[in-house]
């Protein structure tokens, strides 16, 4: 069962543009939603995370928008740069127990110079 | 560097052999996780330790897989009688003990089965 669905699979954006990646989840018990950035040959690195008590969180050029009623959240990358070219994963977990992360399928982002 | 460290980075072995991977978590992180990532997919949870206790295992973790975390510090993941389908990146992550704290990942061990 796919608990976190991510789209698009791949995305090409011009330098300076806005990159938008979307995720939808099924389990209403999820209460922590991080985004990870992964470069080839490296492990995922935490970018930004949100909890459902807020609808938006911004850190530098990265913003998470969260819609609890729709069970959706998205990552916006403002002023996208070639160095942002990577694979991005959304994830979700719930409090208590293992707090294991359930990941989306990933989005391969390419920023053209 | 005080991040999560994984060794070896790459492992190539013949089908049927046993392999063991090591993970050194961030110091004082008492939660430790193993995930598996196949090409083009997101990581999938395998198992979780709270200190030295293995508290949860995924159905993905067949009886050929075993993980340990002696003394609640480093962890090892062993795969016995490797199969072609075991080829993947094996990732380790650690986090502090508080609720929903960020999980920090190592750079993984890439396993290739010949």
mmCIF file with all atom_site columns, C-alpha atoms in Angstrom:
data_model
loop_
_atom_site.group_PDB
_atom_site.id
_atom_site.type_symbol
_atom_site.label_atom_id
_atom_site.label_alt_id
_atom_site.label_comp_id
_atom_site.label_asym_id
_atom_site.label_entity_id
_atom_site.label_seq_id
_atom_site.pdbx_PDB_ins_code
_atom_site.Cartn_x
_atom_site.Cartn_y
_atom_site.Cartn_z
_atom_site.occupancy
_atom_site.B_iso_or_equiv
_atom_site.pdbx_formal_charge
_atom_site.auth_seq_id
_atom_site.auth_comp_id
_atom_site.auth_asym_id
_atom_site.auth_atom_id
_atom_site.pdbx_PDB_model_num
ATOM 1   C CA . UNK A 1 1   ? 0.000  0.000   0.000   1.00 0.00 ? 1   UNK A CA 1
ATOM 2   C CA . UNK A 1 2   ? 1.461  3.311   -1.122  1.00 0.00 ? 2   UNK A CA 1
ATOM 3   C CA . UNK A 1 3   ? 0.968  5.599   1.841   1.00 0.00 ? 3   UNK A CA 1
ATOM 4   C CA . UNK A 1 4   ? 2.736  8.662   0.451   1.00 0.00 ? 4   UNK A CA 1
ATOM 5   C CA . UNK A 1 5   ? 2.326  9.567   -3.203  1.00 0.00 ? 5   UNK A CA 1
ATOM 6   C CA . UNK A 1 6   ? 4.720  12.075  -4.768  1.00 0.00 ? 6   UNK A CA 1
ATOM 7   C CA . UNK A 1 7   ? 4.527  13.952  -8.058  1.00 0.00 ? 7   UNK A CA 1
ATOM 8   C CA . UNK A 1 8   ? 5.928  14.689  -10.527 1.00 0.00 ? 8   UNK A CA 1
ATOM 9   C CA . UNK A 1 9   ? 8.505  11.937  -11.045 1.00 0.00 ? 9   UNK A CA 1
ATOM 10  C CA . UNK A 1 10  ? 10.778 14.398  -12.826 1.00 0.00 ? 10  UNK A CA 1
ATOM 11  C CA . UNK A 1 11  ? 10.838 18.159  -13.203 1.00 0.00 ? 11  UNK A CA 1
ATOM 12  C CA . UNK A 1 12  ? 12.870 20.577  -15.296 1.00 0.00 ? 12  UNK A CA 1
ATOM 13  C CA . UNK A 1 13  ? 12.972 24.233  -14.251 1.00 0.00 ? 13  UNK A CA 1
ATOM 14  C CA . UNK A 1 14  ? 14.903 27.185  -15.571 1.00 0.00 ? 14  UNK A CA 1
ATOM 15  C CA . UNK A 1 15  ? 17.427 28.887  -13.322 1.00 0.00 ? 15  UNK A CA 1
ATOM 16  C CA . UNK A 1 16  ? 15.673 31.473  -11.199 1.00 0.00 ? 16  UNK A CA 1
ATOM 17  C CA . UNK A 1 17  ? 12.290 29.792  -11.515 1.00 0.00 ? 17  UNK A CA 1
ATOM 18  C CA . UNK A 1 18  ? 10.100 28.161  -8.863  1.00 0.00 ? 18  UNK A CA 1
ATOM 19  C CA . UNK A 1 19  ? 10.211 24.383  -8.421  1.00 0.00 ? 19  UNK A CA 1
ATOM 20  C CA . UNK A 1 20  ? 7.079  22.786  -6.949  1.00 0.00 ? 20  UNK A CA 1
ATOM 21  C CA . UNK A 1 21  ? 6.830  19.172  -5.787  1.00 0.00 ? 21  UNK A CA 1
ATOM 22  C CA . UNK A 1 22  ? 3.644  17.711  -4.354  1.00 0.00 ? 22  UNK A CA 1
ATOM 23  C CA . UNK A 1 23  ? 2.868  14.891  -1.958  1.00 0.00 ? 23  UNK A CA 1
ATOM 24  C CA . UNK A 1 24  ? -0.331 13.303  -0.709  1.00 0.00 ? 24  UNK A CA 1
ATOM 25  C CA . UNK A 1 25  ? -0.698 10.968  2.236   1.00 0.00 ? 25  UNK A CA 1
ATOM 26  C CA . UNK A 1 26  ? -3.359 8.524   3.371   1.00 0.00 ? 26  UNK A CA 1
ATOM 27  C CA . UNK A 1 27  ? -2.714 7.859   7.040   1.00 0.00 ? 27  UNK A CA 1
ATOM 28  C CA . UNK A 1 28  ? -4.301 10.598  9.174   1.00 0.00 ? 28  UNK A CA 1
ATOM 29  C CA . UNK A 1 29  ? -2.106 9.528   12.100  1.00 0.00 ? 29  UNK A CA 1
ATOM 30  C CA . UNK A 1 30  ? 0.942  11.013  10.380  1.00 0.00 ? 30  UNK A CA 1
ATOM 31  C CA . UNK A 1 31  ? 2.075  14.125  12.242  1.00 0.00 ? 31  UNK A CA 1
ATOM 32  C CA . UNK A 1 32  ? 5.557  14.886  10.957  1.00 0.00 ? 32  UNK A CA 1
ATOM 33  C CA . UNK A 1 33  ? 6.384  15.662  7.340   1.00 0.00 ? 33  UNK A CA 1
ATOM 34  C CA . UNK A 1 34  ? 10.027 16.142  6.301   1.00 0.00 ? 34  UNK A CA 1
ATOM 35  C CA . UNK A 1 35  ? 11.558 16.725  2.899   1.00 0.00 ? 35  UNK A CA 1
ATOM 36  C CA . UNK A 1 36  ? 14.925 15.215  1.998   1.00 0.00 ? 36  UNK A CA 1
ATOM 37  C CA . UNK A 1 37  ? 17.379 16.080  -0.764  1.00 0.00 ? 37  UNK A CA 1
ATOM 38  C CA . UNK A 1 38  ? 19.565 13.353  -2.211  1.00 0.00 ? 38  UNK A CA 1
ATOM 39  C CA . UNK A 1 39  ? 22.542 13.676  -4.541  1.00 0.00 ? 39  UNK A CA 1
ATOM 40  C CA . UNK A 1 40  ? 23.887 10.671  -6.491  1.00 0.00 ? 40  UNK A CA 1
ATOM 41  C CA . UNK A 1 41  ? 25.943 8.371   -4.292  1.00 0.00 ? 41  UNK A CA 1
ATOM 42  C CA . UNK A 1 42  ? 24.906 10.159  -1.102  1.00 0.00 ? 42  UNK A CA 1
ATOM 43  C CA . UNK A 1 43  ? 22.368 9.571   1.598   1.00 0.00 ? 43  UNK A CA 1
ATOM 44  C CA . UNK A 1 44  ? 19.219 11.699  1.961   1.00 0.00 ? 44  UNK A CA 1
ATOM 45  C CA . UNK A 1 45  ? 19.832 15.017  3.711   1.00 0.00 ? 45  UNK A CA 1
ATOM 46  C CA . UNK A 1 46  ? 17.056 16.741  5.656   1.00 0.00 ? 46  UNK A CA 1
ATOM 47  C CA . UNK A 1 47  ? 15.964 20.014  4.027   1.00 0.00 ? 47  UNK A CA 1
ATOM 48  C CA . UNK A 1 48  ? 12.952 21.178  5.965   1.00 0.00 ? 48  UNK A CA 1
ATOM 49  C CA . UNK A 1 49  ? 10.111 19.638  7.961   1.00 0.00 ? 49  UNK A CA 1
ATOM 50  C CA . UNK A 1 50  ? 6.622  20.628  9.110   1.00 0.00 ? 50  UNK A CA 1
ATOM 51  C CA . UNK A 1 51  ? 4.091  19.496  11.689  1.00 0.00 ? 51  UNK A CA 1
ATOM 52  C CA . UNK A 1 52  ? 0.328  19.738  11.026  1.00 0.00 ? 52  UNK A CA 1
ATOM 53  C CA . UNK A 1 53  ? -0.281 22.566  13.492  1.00 0.00 ? 53  UNK A CA 1
ATOM 54  C CA . UNK A 1 54  ? 1.010  25.081  10.910  1.00 0.00 ? 54  UNK A CA 1
ATOM 55  C CA . UNK A 1 55  ? 0.064  25.544  7.249   1.00 0.00 ? 55  UNK A CA 1
ATOM 56  C CA . UNK A 1 56  ? 3.379  26.870  6.001   1.00 0.00 ? 56  UNK A CA 1
ATOM 57  C CA . UNK A 1 57  ? 7.035  26.853  6.980   1.00 0.00 ? 57  UNK A CA 1
ATOM 58  C CA . UNK A 1 58  ? 9.810  28.751  5.256   1.00 0.00 ? 58  UNK A CA 1
ATOM 59  C CA . UNK A 1 59  ? 13.568 28.312  5.517   1.00 0.00 ? 59  UNK A CA 1
ATOM 60  C CA . UNK A 1 60  ? 15.561 30.418  3.088   1.00 0.00 ? 60  UNK A CA 1
ATOM 61  C CA . UNK A 1 61  ? 14.505 29.557  -0.458  1.00 0.00 ? 61  UNK A CA 1
ATOM 62  C CA . UNK A 1 62  ? 12.584 26.441  0.675   1.00 0.00 ? 62  UNK A CA 1
ATOM 63  C CA . UNK A 1 63  ? 8.921  26.535  1.739   1.00 0.00 ? 63  UNK A CA 1
ATOM 64  C CA . UNK A 1 64  ? 6.582  23.735  2.784   1.00 0.00 ? 64  UNK A CA 1
ATOM 65  C CA . UNK A 1 65  ? 2.852  24.304  2.319   1.00 0.00 ? 65  UNK A CA 1
ATOM 66  C CA . UNK A 1 66  ? 0.584  21.954  4.266   1.00 0.00 ? 66  UNK A CA 1
ATOM 67  C CA . UNK A 1 67  ? -3.135 21.269  3.726   1.00 0.00 ? 67  UNK A CA 1
ATOM 68  C CA . UNK A 1 68  ? -4.391 19.017  6.501   1.00 0.00 ? 68  UNK A CA 1
ATOM 69  C CA . UNK A 1 69  ? -7.963 18.654  5.193   1.00 0.00 ? 69  UNK A CA 1
ATOM 70  C CA . UNK A 1 70  ? -6.729 17.585  1.756   1.00 0.00 ? 70  UNK A CA 1
ATOM 71  C CA . UNK A 1 71  ? -3.925 15.461  3.242   1.00 0.00 ? 71  UNK A CA 1
ATOM 72  C CA . UNK A 1 72  ? -1.440 17.126  0.936   1.00 0.00 ? 72  UNK A CA 1
ATOM 73  C CA . UNK A 1 73  ? 1.815  18.987  1.332   1.00 0.00 ? 73  UNK A CA 1
ATOM 74  C CA . UNK A 1 74  ? 4.225  20.527  -1.119  1.00 0.00 ? 74  UNK A CA 1
ATOM 75  C CA . UNK A 1 75  ? 7.761  21.841  -1.400  1.00 0.00 ? 75  UNK A CA 1
ATOM 76  C CA . UNK A 1 76  ? 8.448  25.124  -3.155  1.00 0.00 ? 76  UNK A CA 1
ATOM 77  C CA . UNK A 1 77  ? 12.000 26.062  -4.110  1.00 0.00 ? 77  UNK A CA 1
ATOM 78  C CA . UNK A 1 78  ? 12.245 29.739  -4.949  1.00 0.00 ? 78  UNK A CA 1
ATOM 79  C CA . UNK A 1 79  ? 14.949 31.171  -7.240  1.00 0.00 ? 79  UNK A CA 1
ATOM 80  C CA . UNK A 1 80  ? 15.991 27.634  -8.229  1.00 0.00 ? 80  UNK A CA 1
ATOM 81  C CA . UNK A 1 81  ? 19.717 27.201  -8.877  1.00 0.00 ? 81  UNK A CA 1
ATOM 82  C CA . UNK A 1 82  ? 21.690 24.551  -10.810 1.00 0.00 ? 82  UNK A CA 1
ATOM 83  C CA . UNK A 1 83  ? 23.076 23.348  -7.470  1.00 0.00 ? 83  UNK A CA 1
ATOM 84  C CA . UNK A 1 84  ? 19.515 22.413  -6.471  1.00 0.00 ? 84  UNK A CA 1
ATOM 85  C CA . UNK A 1 85  ? 19.523 19.690  -9.138  1.00 0.00 ? 85  UNK A CA 1
ATOM 86  C CA . UNK A 1 86  ? 18.969 16.506  -7.106  1.00 0.00 ? 86  UNK A CA 1
ATOM 87  C CA . UNK A 1 87  ? 16.302 13.987  -6.174  1.00 0.00 ? 87  UNK A CA 1
ATOM 88  C CA . UNK A 1 88  ? 13.804 15.169  -3.582  1.00 0.00 ? 88  UNK A CA 1
ATOM 89  C CA . UNK A 1 89  ? 11.789 12.906  -1.316  1.00 0.00 ? 89  UNK A CA 1
ATOM 90  C CA . UNK A 1 90  ? 8.827  13.755  0.849   1.00 0.00 ? 90  UNK A CA 1
ATOM 91  C CA . UNK A 1 91  ? 8.201  11.568  3.870   1.00 0.00 ? 91  UNK A CA 1
ATOM 92  C CA . UNK A 1 92  ? 5.800  11.173  6.757   1.00 0.00 ? 92  UNK A CA 1
ATOM 93  C CA . UNK A 1 93  ? 5.855  9.588   10.191  1.00 0.00 ? 93  UNK A CA 1
ATOM 94  C CA . UNK A 1 94  ? 3.671  9.375   13.276  1.00 0.00 ? 94  UNK A CA 1
ATOM 95  C CA . UNK A 1 95  ? 4.487  9.949   16.910  1.00 0.00 ? 95  UNK A CA 1
ATOM 96  C CA . UNK A 1 96  ? 5.033  7.032   19.224  1.00 0.00 ? 96  UNK A CA 1
ATOM 97  C CA . UNK A 1 97  ? 6.668  3.714   18.504  1.00 0.00 ? 97  UNK A CA 1
ATOM 98  C CA . UNK A 1 98  ? 9.400  3.570   15.891  1.00 0.00 ? 98  UNK A CA 1
ATOM 99  C CA . UNK A 1 99  ? 8.489  6.885   14.227  1.00 0.00 ? 99  UNK A CA 1
ATOM 100 C CA . UNK A 1 100 ? 9.694  5.280   11.006  1.00 0.00 ? 100 UNK A CA 1
ATOM 101 C CA . UNK A 1 101 ? 9.646  7.403   7.892   1.00 0.00 ? 101 UNK A CA 1
ATOM 102 C CA . UNK A 1 102 ? 7.393  6.478   4.970   1.00 0.00 ? 102 UNK A CA 1
ATOM 103 C CA . UNK A 1 103 ? 8.863  7.988   1.803   1.00 0.00 ? 103 UNK A CA 1
ATOM 104 C CA . UNK A 1 104 ? 7.371  9.093   -1.478  1.00 0.00 ? 104 UNK A CA 1
ATOM 105 C CA . UNK A 1 105 ? 8.802  7.767   -4.733  1.00 0.00 ? 105 UNK A CA 1
ATOM 106 C CA . UNK A 1 106 ? 11.006 10.800  -5.317  1.00 0.00 ? 106 UNK A CA 1
ATOM 107 C CA . UNK A 1 107 ? 11.223 13.663  -7.815  1.00 0.00 ? 107 UNK A CA 1
ATOM 108 C CA . UNK A 1 108 ? 14.279 14.139  -9.972  1.00 0.00 ? 108 UNK A CA 1
ATOM 109 C CA . UNK A 1 109 ? 14.751 17.904  -10.281 1.00 0.00 ? 109 UNK A CA 1
ATOM 110 C CA . UNK A 1 110 ? 16.928 19.444  -12.982 1.00 0.00 ? 110 UNK A CA 1
ATOM 111 C CA . UNK A 1 111 ? 17.637 23.166  -13.003 1.00 0.00 ? 111 UNK A CA 1
ATOM 112 C CA . UNK A 1 112 ? 18.772 24.396  -16.392 1.00 0.00 ? 112 UNK A CA 1
ATOM 113 C CA . UNK A 1 113 ? 21.315 27.267  -16.341 1.00 0.00 ? 113 UNK A CA 1
ATOM 114 C CA . UNK B 2 1   ? 32.771 14.957  10.907  1.00 0.00 ? 1   UNK B CA 1
ATOM 115 C CA . UNK B 2 2   ? 30.216 13.794  13.455  1.00 0.00 ? 2   UNK B CA 1
ATOM 116 C CA . UNK B 2 3   ? 27.531 12.537  11.084  1.00 0.00 ? 3   UNK B CA 1
ATOM 117 C CA . UNK B 2 4   ? 26.301 8.981   10.572  1.00 0.00 ? 4   UNK B CA 1
ATOM 118 C CA . UNK B 2 5   ? 29.081 6.794   9.225   1.00 0.00 ? 5   UNK B CA 1
ATOM 119 C CA . UNK B 2 6   ? 28.536 3.620   7.196   1.00 0.00 ? 6   UNK B CA 1
ATOM 120 C CA . UNK B 2 7   ? 31.051 1.014   6.092   1.00 0.00 ? 7   UNK B CA 1
ATOM 121 C CA . UNK B 2 8   ? 31.802 -0.275  3.606   1.00 0.00 ? 8   UNK B CA 1
ATOM 122 C CA . UNK B 2 9   ? 30.526 2.194   1.004   1.00 0.00 ? 9   UNK B CA 1
ATOM 123 C CA . UNK B 2 10  ? 30.365 -0.467  -1.667  1.00 0.00 ? 10  UNK B CA 1
ATOM 124 C CA . UNK B 2 11  ? 30.152 -4.229  -1.456  1.00 0.00 ? 11  UNK B CA 1
ATOM 125 C CA . UNK B 2 12  ? 30.216 -6.615  -4.406  1.00 0.00 ? 12  UNK B CA 1
ATOM 126 C CA . UNK B 2 13  ? 29.620 -10.268 -3.671  1.00 0.00 ? 13  UNK B CA 1
ATOM 127 C CA . UNK B 2 14  ? 28.515 -13.473 -5.296  1.00 0.00 ? 14  UNK B CA 1
ATOM 128 C CA . UNK B 2 15  ? 25.031 -14.832 -4.820  1.00 0.00 ? 15  UNK B CA 1
ATOM 129 C CA . UNK B 2 16  ? 24.840 -17.069 -1.793  1.00 0.00 ? 16  UNK B CA 1
ATOM 130 C CA . UNK B 2 17  ? 27.552 -15.308 0.200   1.00 0.00 ? 17  UNK B CA 1
ATOM 131 C CA . UNK B 2 18  ? 27.011 -13.593 3.535   1.00 0.00 ? 18  UNK B CA 1
ATOM 132 C CA . UNK B 2 19  ? 27.633 -9.865  3.947   1.00 0.00 ? 19  UNK B CA 1
ATOM 133 C CA . UNK B 2 20  ? 27.764 -7.554  6.955   1.00 0.00 ? 20  UNK B CA 1
ATOM 134 C CA . UNK B 2 21  ? 27.428 -3.784  7.036   1.00 0.00 ? 21  UNK B CA 1
ATOM 135 C CA . UNK B 2 22  ? 28.276 -1.421  9.875   1.00 0.00 ? 22  UNK B CA 1
ATOM 136 C CA . UNK B 2 23  ? 26.655 1.839   10.975  1.00 0.00 ? 23  UNK B CA 1
ATOM 137 C CA . UNK B 2 24  ? 28.060 4.310   13.492  1.00 0.00 ? 24  UNK B CA 1
ATOM 138 C CA . UNK B 2 25  ? 25.289 6.733   14.481  1.00 0.00 ? 25  UNK B CA 1
ATOM 139 C CA . UNK B 2 26  ? 25.662 10.289  15.657  1.00 0.00 ? 26  UNK B CA 1
ATOM 140 C CA . UNK B 2 27  ? 26.999 10.228  19.173  1.00 0.00 ? 27  UNK B CA 1
ATOM 141 C CA . UNK B 2 28  ? 24.262 10.188  21.845  1.00 0.00 ? 28  UNK B CA 1
ATOM 142 C CA . UNK B 2 29  ? 21.487 9.418   19.345  1.00 0.00 ? 29  UNK B CA 1
ATOM 143 C CA . UNK B 2 30  ? 19.659 6.532   20.918  1.00 0.00 ? 30  UNK B CA 1
ATOM 144 C CA . UNK B 2 31  ? 17.357 5.813   17.970  1.00 0.00 ? 31  UNK B CA 1
ATOM 145 C CA . UNK B 2 32  ? 18.864 3.939   15.020  1.00 0.00 ? 32  UNK B CA 1
ATOM 146 C CA . UNK B 2 33  ? 17.154 2.898   11.793  1.00 0.00 ? 33  UNK B CA 1
ATOM 147 C CA . UNK B 2 34  ? 18.003 0.784   8.782   1.00 0.00 ? 34  UNK B CA 1
ATOM 148 C CA . UNK B 2 35  ? 16.353 1.480   5.431   1.00 0.00 ? 35  UNK B CA 1
ATOM 149 C CA . UNK B 2 36  ? 16.758 -0.051  1.989   1.00 0.00 ? 36  UNK B CA 1
ATOM 150 C CA . UNK B 2 37  ? 16.661 1.973   -1.222  1.00 0.00 ? 37  UNK B CA 1
ATOM 151 C CA . UNK B 2 38  ? 16.439 0.484   -4.684  1.00 0.00 ? 38  UNK B CA 1
ATOM 152 C CA . UNK B 2 39  ? 17.167 2.428   -7.847  1.00 0.00 ? 39  UNK B CA 1
ATOM 153 C CA . UNK B 2 40  ? 14.620 5.129   -8.545  1.00 0.00 ? 40  UNK B CA 1
ATOM 154 C CA . UNK B 2 41  ? 12.663 4.543   -5.335  1.00 0.00 ? 41  UNK B CA 1
ATOM 155 C CA . UNK B 2 42  ? 12.429 6.139   -1.920  1.00 0.00 ? 42  UNK B CA 1
ATOM 156 C CA . UNK B 2 43  ? 14.006 4.437   1.091   1.00 0.00 ? 43  UNK B CA 1
ATOM 157 C CA . UNK B 2 44  ? 11.932 1.697   2.756   1.00 0.00 ? 44  UNK B CA 1
ATOM 158 C CA . UNK B 2 45  ? 12.057 0.999   6.477   1.00 0.00 ? 45  UNK B CA 1
ATOM 159 C CA . UNK B 2 46  ? 13.727 -2.243  7.559   1.00 0.00 ? 46  UNK B CA 1
ATOM 160 C CA . UNK B 2 47  ? 14.248 -2.092  11.320  1.00 0.00 ? 47  UNK B CA 1
ATOM 161 C CA . UNK B 2 48  ? 14.531 0.180   14.347  1.00 0.00 ? 48  UNK B CA 1
ATOM 162 C CA . UNK B 2 49  ? 16.578 0.168   17.550  1.00 0.00 ? 49  UNK B CA 1
ATOM 163 C CA . UNK B 2 50  ? 16.010 2.123   20.730  1.00 0.00 ? 50  UNK B CA 1
ATOM 164 C CA . UNK B 2 51  ? 19.417 1.906   22.398  1.00 0.00 ? 51  UNK B CA 1
ATOM 165 C CA . UNK B 2 52  ? 20.331 -1.799  22.171  1.00 0.00 ? 52  UNK B CA 1
ATOM 166 C CA . UNK B 2 53  ? 16.773 -3.083  21.841  1.00 0.00 ? 53  UNK B CA 1
ATOM 167 C CA . UNK B 2 54  ? 15.433 -3.957  18.388  1.00 0.00 ? 54  UNK B CA 1
ATOM 168 C CA . UNK B 2 55  ? 11.838 -2.806  18.734  1.00 0.00 ? 55  UNK B CA 1
ATOM 169 C CA . UNK B 2 56  ? 10.407 -3.078  15.242  1.00 0.00 ? 56  UNK B CA 1
ATOM 170 C CA . UNK B 2 57  ? 11.119 -5.053  12.084  1.00 0.00 ? 57  UNK B CA 1
ATOM 171 C CA . UNK B 2 58  ? 9.526  -4.664  8.664   1.00 0.00 ? 58  UNK B CA 1
ATOM 172 C CA . UNK B 2 59  ? 8.042  -7.574  6.769   1.00 0.00 ? 59  UNK B CA 1
ATOM 173 C CA . UNK B 2 60  ? 10.754 -6.743  4.215   1.00 0.00 ? 60  UNK B CA 1
ATOM 174 C CA . UNK B 2 61  ? 13.285 -8.133  6.694   1.00 0.00 ? 61  UNK B CA 1
ATOM 175 C CA . UNK B 2 62  ? 13.263 -11.823 5.847   1.00 0.00 ? 62  UNK B CA 1
ATOM 176 C CA . UNK B 2 63  ? 14.861 -14.428 8.102   1.00 0.00 ? 63  UNK B CA 1
ATOM 177 C CA . UNK B 2 64  ? 18.065 -14.066 6.076   1.00 0.00 ? 64  UNK B CA 1
ATOM 178 C CA . UNK B 2 65  ? 18.491 -10.591 7.533   1.00 0.00 ? 65  UNK B CA 1
ATOM 179 C CA . UNK B 2 66  ? 19.656 -9.905  11.068  1.00 0.00 ? 66  UNK B CA 1
ATOM 180 C CA . UNK B 2 67  ? 20.571 -6.676  12.773  1.00 0.00 ? 67  UNK B CA 1
ATOM 181 C CA . UNK B 2 68  ? 22.239 -5.965  16.083  1.00 0.00 ? 68  UNK B CA 1
ATOM 182 C CA . UNK B 2 69  ? 23.175 -2.958  18.126  1.00 0.00 ? 69  UNK B CA 1
ATOM 183 C CA . UNK B 2 70  ? 25.332 -4.192  20.993  1.00 0.00 ? 70  UNK B CA 1
ATOM 184 C CA . UNK B 2 71  ? 25.739 -1.715  23.837  1.00 0.00 ? 71  UNK B CA 1
ATOM 185 C CA . UNK B 2 72  ? 23.469 0.729   22.051  1.00 0.00 ? 72  UNK B CA 1
ATOM 186 C CA . UNK B 2 73  ? 26.270 2.248   19.983  1.00 0.00 ? 73  UNK B CA 1
ATOM 187 C CA . UNK B 2 74  ? 27.145 1.028   16.480  1.00 0.00 ? 74  UNK B CA 1
ATOM 188 C CA . UNK B 2 75  ? 24.880 -1.356  14.588  1.00 0.00 ? 75  UNK B CA 1
ATOM 189 C CA . UNK B 2 76  ? 25.469 -4.165  12.121  1.00 0.00 ? 76  UNK B CA 1
ATOM 190 C CA . UNK B 2 77  ? 23.181 -5.529  9.434   1.00 0.00 ? 77  UNK B CA 1
ATOM 191 C CA . UNK B 2 78  ? 23.948 -9.021  8.148   1.00 0.00 ? 78  UNK B CA 1
ATOM 192 C CA . UNK B 2 79  ? 22.444 -10.659 5.099   1.00 0.00 ? 79  UNK B CA 1
ATOM 193 C CA . UNK B 2 80  ? 22.926 -14.403 4.808   1.00 0.00 ? 80  UNK B CA 1
ATOM 194 C CA . UNK B 2 81  ? 22.780 -16.375 1.551   1.00 0.00 ? 81  UNK B CA 1
ATOM 195 C CA . UNK B 2 82  ? 22.472 -13.235 -0.551  1.00 0.00 ? 82  UNK B CA 1
ATOM 196 C CA . UNK B 2 83  ? 20.091 -13.194 -3.524  1.00 0.00 ? 83  UNK B CA 1
ATOM 197 C CA . UNK B 2 84  ? 19.952 -11.016 -6.648  1.00 0.00 ? 84  UNK B CA 1
ATOM 198 C CA . UNK B 2 85  ? 17.014 -9.144  -5.169  1.00 0.00 ? 85  UNK B CA 1
ATOM 199 C CA . UNK B 2 86  ? 19.139 -7.980  -2.252  1.00 0.00 ? 86  UNK B CA 1
ATOM 200 C CA . UNK B 2 87  ? 21.016 -5.594  -4.534  1.00 0.00 ? 87  UNK B CA 1
ATOM 201 C CA . UNK B 2 88  ? 20.234 -2.138  -3.166  1.00 0.00 ? 88  UNK B CA 1
ATOM 202 C CA . UNK B 2 89  ? 21.557 0.773   -1.148  1.00 0.00 ? 89  UNK B CA 1
ATOM 203 C CA . UNK B 2 90  ? 21.345 0.084   2.580   1.00 0.00 ? 90  UNK B CA 1
ATOM 204 C CA . UNK B 2 91  ? 20.946 3.284   4.560   1.00 0.00 ? 91  UNK B CA 1
ATOM 205 C CA . UNK B 2 92  ? 21.350 3.880   8.256   1.00 0.00 ? 92  UNK B CA 1
ATOM 206 C CA . UNK B 2 93  ? 19.807 6.824   10.103  1.00 0.00 ? 93  UNK B CA 1
ATOM 207 C CA . UNK B 2 94  ? 19.873 8.016   13.689  1.00 0.00 ? 94  UNK B CA 1
ATOM 208 C CA . UNK B 2 95  ? 17.898 10.491  15.756  1.00 0.00 ? 95  UNK B CA 1
ATOM 209 C CA . UNK B 2 96  ? 17.640 11.687  19.358  1.00 0.00 ? 96  UNK B CA 1
ATOM 210 C CA . UNK B 2 97  ? 15.127 10.014  21.639  1.00 0.00 ? 97  UNK B CA 1
ATOM 211 C CA . UNK B 2 98  ? 12.514 12.781  21.633  1.00 0.00 ? 98  UNK B CA 1
ATOM 212 C CA . UNK B 2 99  ? 9.310  12.562  19.617  1.00 0.00 ? 99  UNK B CA 1
ATOM 213 C CA . UNK B 2 100 ? 9.611  13.007  15.860  1.00 0.00 ? 100 UNK B CA 1
ATOM 214 C CA . UNK B 2 101 ? 13.104 14.396  15.853  1.00 0.00 ? 101 UNK B CA 1
ATOM 215 C CA . UNK B 2 102 ? 14.904 14.603  12.480  1.00 0.00 ? 102 UNK B CA 1
ATOM 216 C CA . UNK B 2 103 ? 16.489 11.422  11.237  1.00 0.00 ? 103 UNK B CA 1
ATOM 217 C CA . UNK B 2 104 ? 20.006 11.941  9.904   1.00 0.00 ? 104 UNK B CA 1
ATOM 218 C CA . UNK B 2 105 ? 21.168 9.525   7.244   1.00 0.00 ? 105 UNK B CA 1
ATOM 219 C CA . UNK B 2 106 ? 24.559 8.131   6.386   1.00 0.00 ? 106 UNK B CA 1
ATOM 220 C CA . UNK B 2 107 ? 25.729 7.800   2.796   1.00 0.00 ? 107 UNK B CA 1
ATOM 221 C CA . UNK B 2 108 ? 24.785 4.145   2.701   1.00 0.00 ? 108 UNK B CA 1
ATOM 222 C CA . UNK B 2 109 ? 26.349 0.877   1.623   1.00 0.00 ? 109 UNK B CA 1
ATOM 223 C CA . UNK B 2 110 ? 25.681 -0.061  -1.979  1.00 0.00 ? 110 UNK B CA 1
ATOM 224 C CA . UNK B 2 111 ? 25.366 -3.836  -2.324  1.00 0.00 ? 111 UNK B CA 1
ATOM 225 C CA . UNK B 2 112 ? 25.756 -5.505  -5.709  1.00 0.00 ? 112 UNK B CA 1
ATOM 226 C CA . UNK B 2 113 ? 25.098 -9.228  -6.083  1.00 0.00 ? 113 UNK B CA 1
ATOM 227 C CA . UNK B 2 114 ? 26.832 -10.917 -9.003  1.00 0.00 ? 114 UNK B CA 1
#
